[in-house]
mmCIF file of C-alpha atoms in Angstrom:
data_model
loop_
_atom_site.group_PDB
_atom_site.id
_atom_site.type_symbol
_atom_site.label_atom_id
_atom_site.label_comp_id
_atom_site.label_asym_id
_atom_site.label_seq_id
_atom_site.Cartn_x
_atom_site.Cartn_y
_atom_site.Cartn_z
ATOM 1 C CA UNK A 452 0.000 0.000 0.000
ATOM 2 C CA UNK A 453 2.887 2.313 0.727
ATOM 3 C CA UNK A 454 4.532 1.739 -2.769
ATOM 4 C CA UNK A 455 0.925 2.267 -4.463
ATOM 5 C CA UNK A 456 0.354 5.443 -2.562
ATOM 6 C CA UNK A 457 4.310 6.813 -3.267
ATOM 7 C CA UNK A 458 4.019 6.044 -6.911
ATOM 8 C CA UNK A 459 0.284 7.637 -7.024
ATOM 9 C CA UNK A 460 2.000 10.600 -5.035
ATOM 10 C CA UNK A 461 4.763 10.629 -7.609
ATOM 11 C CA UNK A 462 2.824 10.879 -10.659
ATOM 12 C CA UNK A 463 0.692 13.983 -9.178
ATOM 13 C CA UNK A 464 3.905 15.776 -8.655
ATOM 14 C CA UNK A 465 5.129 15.189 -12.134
ATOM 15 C CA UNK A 466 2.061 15.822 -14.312
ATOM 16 C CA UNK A 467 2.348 19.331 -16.080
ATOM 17 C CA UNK A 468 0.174 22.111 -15.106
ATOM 18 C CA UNK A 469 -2.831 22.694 -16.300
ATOM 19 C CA UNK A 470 -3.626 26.058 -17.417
ATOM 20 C CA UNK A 471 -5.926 28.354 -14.736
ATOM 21 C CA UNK A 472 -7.516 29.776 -17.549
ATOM 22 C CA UNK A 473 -9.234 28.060 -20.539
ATOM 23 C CA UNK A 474 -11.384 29.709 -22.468
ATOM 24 C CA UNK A 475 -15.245 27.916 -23.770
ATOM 25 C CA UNK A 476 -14.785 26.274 -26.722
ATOM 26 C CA UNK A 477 -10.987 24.772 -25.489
ATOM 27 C CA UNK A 478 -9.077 21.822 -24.735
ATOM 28 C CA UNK A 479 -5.519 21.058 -23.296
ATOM 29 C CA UNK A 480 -4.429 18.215 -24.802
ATOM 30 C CA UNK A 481 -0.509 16.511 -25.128
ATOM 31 C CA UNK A 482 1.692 17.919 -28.019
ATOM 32 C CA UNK A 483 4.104 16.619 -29.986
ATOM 33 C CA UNK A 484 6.186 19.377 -29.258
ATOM 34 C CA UNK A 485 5.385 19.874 -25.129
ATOM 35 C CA UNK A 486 3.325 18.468 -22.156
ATOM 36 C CA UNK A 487 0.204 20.414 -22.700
ATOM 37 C CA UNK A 488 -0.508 22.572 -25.495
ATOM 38 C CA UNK A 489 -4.075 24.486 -25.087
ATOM 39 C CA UNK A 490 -6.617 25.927 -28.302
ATOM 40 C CA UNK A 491 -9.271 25.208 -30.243
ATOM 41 C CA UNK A 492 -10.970 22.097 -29.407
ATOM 42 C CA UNK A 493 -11.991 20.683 -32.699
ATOM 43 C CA UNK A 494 -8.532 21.892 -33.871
ATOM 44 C CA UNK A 495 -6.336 20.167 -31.143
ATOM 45 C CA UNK A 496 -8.622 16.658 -31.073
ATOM 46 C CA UNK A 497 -8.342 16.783 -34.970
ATOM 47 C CA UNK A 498 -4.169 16.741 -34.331
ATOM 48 C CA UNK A 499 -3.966 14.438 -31.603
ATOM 49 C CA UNK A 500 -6.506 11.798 -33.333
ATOM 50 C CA UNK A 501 -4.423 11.806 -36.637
ATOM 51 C CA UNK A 502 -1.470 11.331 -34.510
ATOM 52 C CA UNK A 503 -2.600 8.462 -32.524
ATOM 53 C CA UNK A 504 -4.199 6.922 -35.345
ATOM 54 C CA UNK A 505 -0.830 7.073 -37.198
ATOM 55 C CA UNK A 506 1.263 5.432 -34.647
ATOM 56 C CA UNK A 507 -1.189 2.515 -33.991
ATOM 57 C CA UNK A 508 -1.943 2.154 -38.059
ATOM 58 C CA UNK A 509 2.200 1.949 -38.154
ATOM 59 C CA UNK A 510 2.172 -0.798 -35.102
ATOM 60 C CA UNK A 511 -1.116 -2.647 -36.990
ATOM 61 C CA UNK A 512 0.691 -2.348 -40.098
ATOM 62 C CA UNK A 513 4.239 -4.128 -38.650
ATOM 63 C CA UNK A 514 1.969 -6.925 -36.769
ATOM 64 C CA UNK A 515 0.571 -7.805 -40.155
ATOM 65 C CA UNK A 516 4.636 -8.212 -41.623
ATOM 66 C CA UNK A 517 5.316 -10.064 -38.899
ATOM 67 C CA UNK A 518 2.287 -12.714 -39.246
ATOM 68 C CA UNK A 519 2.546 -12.744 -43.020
ATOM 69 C CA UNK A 520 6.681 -13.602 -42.501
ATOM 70 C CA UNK A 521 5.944 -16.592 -39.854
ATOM 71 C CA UNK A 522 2.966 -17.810 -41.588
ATOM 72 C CA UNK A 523 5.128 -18.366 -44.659
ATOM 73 C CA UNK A 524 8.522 -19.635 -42.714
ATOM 74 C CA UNK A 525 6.033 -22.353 -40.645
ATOM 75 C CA UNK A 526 4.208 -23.117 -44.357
ATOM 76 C CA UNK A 527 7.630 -23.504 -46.165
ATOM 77 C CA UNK A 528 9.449 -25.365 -43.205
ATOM 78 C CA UNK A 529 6.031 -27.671 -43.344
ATOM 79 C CA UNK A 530 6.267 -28.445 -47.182
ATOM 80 C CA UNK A 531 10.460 -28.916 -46.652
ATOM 81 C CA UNK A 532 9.263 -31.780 -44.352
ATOM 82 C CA UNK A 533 6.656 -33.430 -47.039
ATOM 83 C CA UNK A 534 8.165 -33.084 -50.404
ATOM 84 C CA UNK A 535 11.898 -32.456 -49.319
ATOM 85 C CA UNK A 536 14.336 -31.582 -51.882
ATOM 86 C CA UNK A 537 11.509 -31.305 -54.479
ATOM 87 C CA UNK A 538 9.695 -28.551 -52.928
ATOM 88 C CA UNK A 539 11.832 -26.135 -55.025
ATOM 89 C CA UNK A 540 10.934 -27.470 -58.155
ATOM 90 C CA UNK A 541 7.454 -26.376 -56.804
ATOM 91 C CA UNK A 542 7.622 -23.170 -58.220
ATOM 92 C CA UNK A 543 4.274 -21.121 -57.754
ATOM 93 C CA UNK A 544 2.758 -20.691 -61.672
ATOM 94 C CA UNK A 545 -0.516 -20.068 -63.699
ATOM 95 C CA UNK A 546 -2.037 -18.630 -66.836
ATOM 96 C CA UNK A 547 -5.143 -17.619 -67.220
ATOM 97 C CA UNK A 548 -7.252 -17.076 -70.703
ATOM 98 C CA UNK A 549 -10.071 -14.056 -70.716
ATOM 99 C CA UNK A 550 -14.036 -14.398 -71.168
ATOM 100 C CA UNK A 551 -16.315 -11.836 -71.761
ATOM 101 C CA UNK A 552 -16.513 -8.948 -68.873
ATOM 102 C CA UNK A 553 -18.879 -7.357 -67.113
ATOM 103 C CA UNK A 554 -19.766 -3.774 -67.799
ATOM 104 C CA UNK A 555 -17.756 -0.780 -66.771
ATOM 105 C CA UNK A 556 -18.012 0.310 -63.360
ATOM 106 C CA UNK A 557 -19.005 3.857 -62.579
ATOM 107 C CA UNK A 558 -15.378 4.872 -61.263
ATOM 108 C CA UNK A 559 -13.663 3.411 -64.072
ATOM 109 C CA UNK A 560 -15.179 5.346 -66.961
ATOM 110 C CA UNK A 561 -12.840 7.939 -67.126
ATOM 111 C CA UNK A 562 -9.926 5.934 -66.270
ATOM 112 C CA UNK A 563 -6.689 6.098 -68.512
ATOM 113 C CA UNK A 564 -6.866 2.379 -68.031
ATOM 114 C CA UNK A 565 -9.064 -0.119 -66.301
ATOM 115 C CA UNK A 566 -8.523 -3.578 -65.646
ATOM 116 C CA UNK A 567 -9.314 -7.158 -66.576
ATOM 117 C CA UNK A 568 -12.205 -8.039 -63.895
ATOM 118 C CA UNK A 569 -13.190 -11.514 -65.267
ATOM 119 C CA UNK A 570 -10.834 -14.473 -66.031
ATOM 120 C CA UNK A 571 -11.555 -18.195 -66.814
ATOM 121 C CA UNK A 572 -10.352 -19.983 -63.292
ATOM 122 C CA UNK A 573 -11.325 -22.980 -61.241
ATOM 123 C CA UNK A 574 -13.382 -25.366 -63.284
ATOM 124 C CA UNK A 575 -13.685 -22.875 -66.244
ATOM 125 C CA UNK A 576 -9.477 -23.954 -67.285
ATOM 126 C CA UNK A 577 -10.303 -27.822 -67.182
ATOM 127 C CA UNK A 578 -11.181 -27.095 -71.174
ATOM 128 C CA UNK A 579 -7.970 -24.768 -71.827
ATOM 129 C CA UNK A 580 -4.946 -24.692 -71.685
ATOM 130 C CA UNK A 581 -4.534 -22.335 -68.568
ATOM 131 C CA UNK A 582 -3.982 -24.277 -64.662
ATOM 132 C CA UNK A 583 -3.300 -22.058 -61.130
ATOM 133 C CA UNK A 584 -0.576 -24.207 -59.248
ATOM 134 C CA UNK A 585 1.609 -24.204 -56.346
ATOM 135 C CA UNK A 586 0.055 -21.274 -53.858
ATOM 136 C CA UNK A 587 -1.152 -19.035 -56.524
ATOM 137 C CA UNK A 588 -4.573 -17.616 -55.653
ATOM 138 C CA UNK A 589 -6.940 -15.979 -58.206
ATOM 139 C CA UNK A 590 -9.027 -13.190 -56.656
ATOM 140 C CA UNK A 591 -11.516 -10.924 -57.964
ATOM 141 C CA UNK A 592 -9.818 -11.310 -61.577
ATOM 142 C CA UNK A 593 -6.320 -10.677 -60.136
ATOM 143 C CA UNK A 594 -3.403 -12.964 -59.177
ATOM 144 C CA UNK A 595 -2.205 -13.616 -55.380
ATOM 145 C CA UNK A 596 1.875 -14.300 -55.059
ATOM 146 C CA UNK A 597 2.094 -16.993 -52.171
ATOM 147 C CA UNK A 598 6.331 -16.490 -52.105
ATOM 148 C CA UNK A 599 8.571 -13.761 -51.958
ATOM 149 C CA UNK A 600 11.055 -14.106 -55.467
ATOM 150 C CA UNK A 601 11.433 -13.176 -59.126
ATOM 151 C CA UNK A 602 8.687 -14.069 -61.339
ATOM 152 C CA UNK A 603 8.555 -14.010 -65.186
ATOM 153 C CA UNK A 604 4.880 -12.210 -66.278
ATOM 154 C CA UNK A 605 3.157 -12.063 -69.374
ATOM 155 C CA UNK A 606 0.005 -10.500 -71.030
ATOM 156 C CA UNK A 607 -1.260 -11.024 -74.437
ATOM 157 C CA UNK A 608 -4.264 -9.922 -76.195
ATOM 158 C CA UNK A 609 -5.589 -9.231 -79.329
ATOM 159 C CA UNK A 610 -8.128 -5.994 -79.836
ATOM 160 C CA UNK A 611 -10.024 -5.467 -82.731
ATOM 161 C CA UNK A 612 -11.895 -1.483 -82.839
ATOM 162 C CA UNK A 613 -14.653 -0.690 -85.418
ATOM 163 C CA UNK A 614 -13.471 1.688 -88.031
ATOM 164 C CA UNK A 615 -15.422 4.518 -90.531
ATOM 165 C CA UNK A 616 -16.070 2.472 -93.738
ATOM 166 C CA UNK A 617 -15.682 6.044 -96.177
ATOM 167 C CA UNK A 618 -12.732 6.270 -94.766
ATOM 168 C CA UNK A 619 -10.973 3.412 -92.886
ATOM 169 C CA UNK A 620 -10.318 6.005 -89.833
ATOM 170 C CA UNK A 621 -11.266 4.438 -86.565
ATOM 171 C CA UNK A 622 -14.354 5.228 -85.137
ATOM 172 C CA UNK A 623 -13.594 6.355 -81.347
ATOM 173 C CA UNK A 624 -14.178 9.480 -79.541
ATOM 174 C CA UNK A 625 -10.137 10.411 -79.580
ATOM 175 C CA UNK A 626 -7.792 9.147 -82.081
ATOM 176 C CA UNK A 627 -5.524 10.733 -80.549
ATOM 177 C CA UNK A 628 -5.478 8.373 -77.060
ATOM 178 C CA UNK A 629 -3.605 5.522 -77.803
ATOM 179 C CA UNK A 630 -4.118 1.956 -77.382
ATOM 180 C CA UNK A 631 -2.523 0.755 -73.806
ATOM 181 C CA UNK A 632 -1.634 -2.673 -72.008
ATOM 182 C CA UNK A 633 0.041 -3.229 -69.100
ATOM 183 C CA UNK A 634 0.480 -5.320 -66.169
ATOM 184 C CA UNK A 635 0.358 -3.736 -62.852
ATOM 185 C CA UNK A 636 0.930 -5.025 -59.078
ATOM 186 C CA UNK A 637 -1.164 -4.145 -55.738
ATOM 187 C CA UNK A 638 0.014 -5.000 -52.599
ATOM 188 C CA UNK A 639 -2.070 -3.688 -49.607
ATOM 189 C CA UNK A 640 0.490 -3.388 -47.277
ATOM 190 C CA UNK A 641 1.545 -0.504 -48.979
ATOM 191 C CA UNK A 642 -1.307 0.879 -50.407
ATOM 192 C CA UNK A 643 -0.160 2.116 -53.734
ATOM 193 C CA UNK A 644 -0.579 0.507 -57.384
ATOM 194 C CA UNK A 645 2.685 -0.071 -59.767
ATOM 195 C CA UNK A 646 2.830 -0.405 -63.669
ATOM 196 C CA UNK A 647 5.146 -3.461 -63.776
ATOM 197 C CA UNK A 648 5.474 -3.227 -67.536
ATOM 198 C CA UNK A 649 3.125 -2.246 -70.537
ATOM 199 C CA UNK A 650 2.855 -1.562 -74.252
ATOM 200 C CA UNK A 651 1.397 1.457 -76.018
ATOM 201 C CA UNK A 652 -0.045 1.535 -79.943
ATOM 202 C CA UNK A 653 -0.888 4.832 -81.508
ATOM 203 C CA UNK A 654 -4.420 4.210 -83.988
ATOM 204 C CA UNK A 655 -4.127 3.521 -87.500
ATOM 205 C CA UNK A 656 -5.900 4.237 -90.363
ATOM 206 C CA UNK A 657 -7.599 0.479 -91.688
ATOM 207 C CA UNK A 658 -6.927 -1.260 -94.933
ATOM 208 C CA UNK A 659 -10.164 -3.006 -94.763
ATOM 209 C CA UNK A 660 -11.910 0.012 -93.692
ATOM 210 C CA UNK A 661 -14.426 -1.580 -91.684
ATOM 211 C CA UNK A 662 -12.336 -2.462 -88.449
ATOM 212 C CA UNK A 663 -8.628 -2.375 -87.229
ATOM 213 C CA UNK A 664 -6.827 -5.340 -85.331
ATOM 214 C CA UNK A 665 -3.601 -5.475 -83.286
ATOM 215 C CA UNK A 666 -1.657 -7.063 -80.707
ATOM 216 C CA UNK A 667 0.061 -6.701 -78.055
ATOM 217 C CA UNK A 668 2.242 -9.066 -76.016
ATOM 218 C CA UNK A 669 4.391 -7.478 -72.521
ATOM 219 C CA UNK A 670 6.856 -9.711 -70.365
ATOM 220 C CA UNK A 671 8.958 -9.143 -67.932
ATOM 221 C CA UNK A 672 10.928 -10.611 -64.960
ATOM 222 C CA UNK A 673 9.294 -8.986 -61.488
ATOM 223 C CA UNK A 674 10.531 -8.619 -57.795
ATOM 224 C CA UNK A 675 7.613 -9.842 -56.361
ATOM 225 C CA UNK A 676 6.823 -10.274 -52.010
ATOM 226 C CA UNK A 677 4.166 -12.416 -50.821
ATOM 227 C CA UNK A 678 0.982 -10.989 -51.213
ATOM 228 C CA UNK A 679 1.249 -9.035 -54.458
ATOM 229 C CA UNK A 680 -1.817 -8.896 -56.699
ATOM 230 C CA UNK A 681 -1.110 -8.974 -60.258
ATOM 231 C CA UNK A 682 -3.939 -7.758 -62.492
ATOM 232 C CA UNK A 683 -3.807 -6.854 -66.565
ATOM 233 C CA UNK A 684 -5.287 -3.294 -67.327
ATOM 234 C CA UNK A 685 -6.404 -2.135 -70.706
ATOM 235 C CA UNK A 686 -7.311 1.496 -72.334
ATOM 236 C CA UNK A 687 -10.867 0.407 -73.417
ATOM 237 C CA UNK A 688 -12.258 -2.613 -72.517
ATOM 238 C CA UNK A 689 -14.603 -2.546 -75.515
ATOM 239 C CA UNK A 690 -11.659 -3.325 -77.749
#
């Protein structure tokens, strides 16, 4: 009881002092600069919220590393144990072919690029030539890395755009915009998404004059962590 009441005792003596006067509409609150700092309320909570809410996003955001780095030692140290040596000829791997896509969502009609939503998967690759294999997840049309490691991506596709028949000029709001592919990463961790690699194709004029065709193929060899979504964007979807 002593030691409770001397460390009670000790804590009164060293809190700061609060101000005698404080106008209506105030607040003392702790500072990042001082003990107390004293002003507008909504002012001073709006400071000291985004500051706590900052430090415990930062200690949320470091528990997540830390689970996502001993879920995947205690996974890989499990597999060492079942498949041995062969485990790293396991390499994580899929391909995926397209199918027809749902319409354009709201927030993506004035995008520079939106993305692939829809992707044969599961059942749908029994009858192709595409298989998911070796902790690669498909999720809402994008691909899930299970490792950390370098990883060889590729995107093809074909687009075809309807063109003026008089003239063989293609038949879009901007001729000027240019066709774009690309293959971009997501990882949520950090919040942000990253053009990985892509391909751009100015319009040309058709020497059918009803419709224009091209393709484009991108590759290239990625740094990828565990957890990265993968997902294929395009300029127009209708092509």
């Amino acid at each position: 009881v002593v030691v409770c009441l001397i460390a009670v005792l000790a804590l009164v003596w060293t809190m700061p002092e609060i101000p005698k006067t404080v106008k209506t509409g105030e607040i003392c609150l702790p500072s990042e600069i001082g003990p107390l700092k004293c002003g507008s309320t909504a002012d001073l909570l709006h400071g000291y919220l985004e500051r706590e809410i900052a430090t415990k996003y930062d200690e949320v955001k470091r528990q997540d590393q830390e689970k996502q780095e001993n879920h995947l030692k205690k996974v890989s140290a499990r597999l060492m144990n079942i498949y041995d040596k062969s485990f790293w000829e396991m390499k994580p791997a899929a391909k995926l072919t397209g199918k027809e896509q749902p319409d354009l969502r709201k927030t993506d009609s004035n995008a520079d690029m939106v993305p692939i939503r829809e992707w044969r998967n599961g059942r749908e690759l029994y009858d192709t030539k595409g298989f998911i294999r070796y902790g690669i997840r498909y999720r809402n049309g994008r691909l899930v890395v299970p490792v950390d490691g370098t990883y060889f991506i590729y995107s093809n596709i074909d687009f075809f755009e309807s063109c003026n028949p008089s003239s063989g000029l293609p038949d879009v709001k901007d001729i000027n915009k240019p066709i774009k592919h690309g293959i971009f990463k997501f990882n949520i961790l950090e919040g942000e998404e990253e053009e990985l690699v892509s391909n751009v194709q100015p319009h040309t004029i058709s020497t059918n004059r009803y419709y224009n065709s091209y393709n484009s193929y991108v590759s290239s060899l990625a740094e990828l962590k565990a957890g990265d979504e993968l997902s294929v964007k395009v300029s127009n979807i209708s092509y």
